[in-house]
Amino acid sequence: MAIYFHSKNRWTYIWLAIKHHTTPTHVYNLAHDKEEMHQKDMPIMRDLKQRGIIHKKHHHHHHDQ
């Protein structure tokens, strides 16, 4: 079973994945700082932040070159 499935935010992860053409696991991993964030992930991060879901301590940003 997918890691995000038992999260109370699972439907938000699924919705954001559809909206941003990615997977719910990717959205979950970004929210929980389990994956390095890239510039292309900024719209996902914005949506997570607006919904109060971000759990990370992201003081620095990684950018694709």
PDB file of C-alpha atoms in Angstrom:
ATOM      1  CA  MET A   1       0.000   0.000   0.000  1.00  0.00           C
ATOM      2  CA  ALA A   2       1.203   3.507  -0.810  1.00  0.00           C
ATOM      3  CA  ILE A   3       2.798   5.442   2.039  1.00  0.00           C
ATOM      4  CA  TYR A   4       0.361   8.374   1.785  1.00  0.00           C
ATOM      5  CA  PHE A   5      -2.728   6.138   1.946  1.00  0.00           C
ATOM      6  CA  HIS A   6      -3.187   6.272   5.729  1.00  0.00           C
ATOM      7  CA  SER A   7      -2.582  10.016   5.933  1.00  0.00           C
ATOM      8  CA  LYS A   8      -5.514  12.215   6.877  1.00  0.00           C
ATOM      9  CA  ASN A   9      -4.459  14.346   3.897  1.00  0.00           C
ATOM     10  CA  ARG A  10      -4.513  11.487   1.374  1.00  0.00           C
ATOM     11  CA  TRP A  11      -7.312  12.980  -0.742  1.00  0.00           C
ATOM     12  CA  THR A  12      -5.421  16.281  -0.916  1.00  0.00           C
ATOM     13  CA  TYR A  13      -2.275  14.444  -2.046  1.00  0.00           C
ATOM     14  CA  ILE A  14      -4.315  12.635  -4.698  1.00  0.00           C
ATOM     15  CA  TRP A  15      -6.031  15.836  -5.879  1.00  0.00           C
ATOM     16  CA  LEU A  16      -2.756  17.785  -6.045  1.00  0.00           C
ATOM     17  CA  ALA A  17      -1.111  14.918  -7.923  1.00  0.00           C
ATOM     18  CA  ILE A  18      -3.856  15.037 -10.555  1.00  0.00           C
ATOM     19  CA  LYS A  19      -3.708  18.838 -10.731  1.00  0.00           C
ATOM     20  CA  HIS A  20       0.076  18.875 -11.147  1.00  0.00           C
ATOM     21  CA  HIS A  21       0.372  15.753 -13.357  1.00  0.00           C
ATOM     22  CA  THR A  22       2.425  13.771 -10.888  1.00  0.00           C
ATOM     23  CA  THR A  23       1.891  11.009  -8.317  1.00  0.00           C
ATOM     24  CA  PRO A  24       0.352  11.249  -4.844  1.00  0.00           C
ATOM     25  CA  THR A  25       3.538   9.653  -3.496  1.00  0.00           C
ATOM     26  CA  HIS A  26       5.621  12.494  -4.975  1.00  0.00           C
ATOM     27  CA  VAL A  27       3.316  15.089  -3.396  1.00  0.00           C
ATOM     28  CA  TYR A  28       3.466  13.263  -0.040  1.00  0.00           C
ATOM     29  CA  ASN A  29       7.261  13.016  -0.230  1.00  0.00           C
ATOM     30  CA  LEU A  30       7.573  16.741  -0.926  1.00  0.00           C
ATOM     31  CA  ALA A  31       5.280  17.557   2.007  1.00  0.00           C
ATOM     32  CA  HIS A  32       7.306  15.358   4.350  1.00  0.00           C
ATOM     33  CA  ASP A  33      10.759  16.376   3.093  1.00  0.00           C
ATOM     34  CA  LYS A  34      11.485  12.836   1.879  1.00  0.00           C
ATOM     35  CA  GLU A  35      12.454  14.029  -1.581  1.00  0.00           C
ATOM     36  CA  GLU A  36      14.603  16.882  -2.819  1.00  0.00           C
ATOM     37  CA  MET A  37      12.507  19.764  -4.078  1.00  0.00           C
ATOM     38  CA  HIS A  38      13.188  21.185  -7.525  1.00  0.00           C
ATOM     39  CA  GLN A  39      12.004  24.368  -9.226  1.00  0.00           C
ATOM     40  CA  LYS A  40       9.264  22.443 -11.045  1.00  0.00           C
ATOM     41  CA  ASP A  41       7.829  21.463  -7.649  1.00  0.00           C
ATOM     42  CA  MET A  42       7.221  25.046  -6.518  1.00  0.00           C
ATOM     43  CA  PRO A  43       3.534  25.111  -7.577  1.00  0.00           C
ATOM     44  CA  ILE A  44       2.950  21.902  -5.595  1.00  0.00           C
ATOM     45  CA  MET A  45       4.713  23.391  -2.573  1.00  0.00           C
ATOM     46  CA  ARG A  46       2.581  26.538  -2.850  1.00  0.00           C
ATOM     47  CA  ASP A  47      -0.599  24.448  -2.860  1.00  0.00           C
ATOM     48  CA  LEU A  48       0.591  22.366   0.106  1.00  0.00           C
ATOM     49  CA  LYS A  49       1.457  25.520   2.039  1.00  0.00           C
ATOM     50  CA  GLN A  50      -1.911  27.143   1.269  1.00  0.00           C
ATOM     51  CA  ARG A  51      -3.597  24.059   2.703  1.00  0.00           C
ATOM     52  CA  GLY A  52      -1.363  24.036   5.803  1.00  0.00           C
ATOM     53  CA  ILE A  53       0.029  20.610   4.957  1.00  0.00           C
ATOM     54  CA  ILE A  54       3.750  21.228   4.578  1.00  0.00           C
ATOM     55  CA  HIS A  55       5.648  19.413   7.331  1.00  0.00           C
ATOM     56  CA  LYS A  56       9.130  20.339   6.199  1.00  0.00           C
ATOM     57  CA  LYS A  57      11.763  22.629   7.524  1.00  0.00           C
ATOM     58  CA  HIS A  58      12.628  23.986   4.109  1.00  0.00           C
ATOM     59  CA  HIS A  59      14.841  26.957   4.737  1.00  0.00           C
ATOM     60  CA  HIS A  60      16.790  26.397   1.545  1.00  0.00           C
ATOM     61  CA  HIS A  61      15.602  25.620  -1.942  1.00  0.00           C
ATOM     62  CA  HIS A  62      17.181  23.305  -4.443  1.00  0.00           C
ATOM     63  CA  HIS A  63      17.003  24.499  -8.026  1.00  0.00           C
ATOM     64  CA  ASP A  64      17.417  22.649 -11.265  1.00  0.00           C
ATOM     65  CA  GLN A  65      20.130  24.166 -13.379  1.00  0.00           C
TER      66      GLN A  65
END
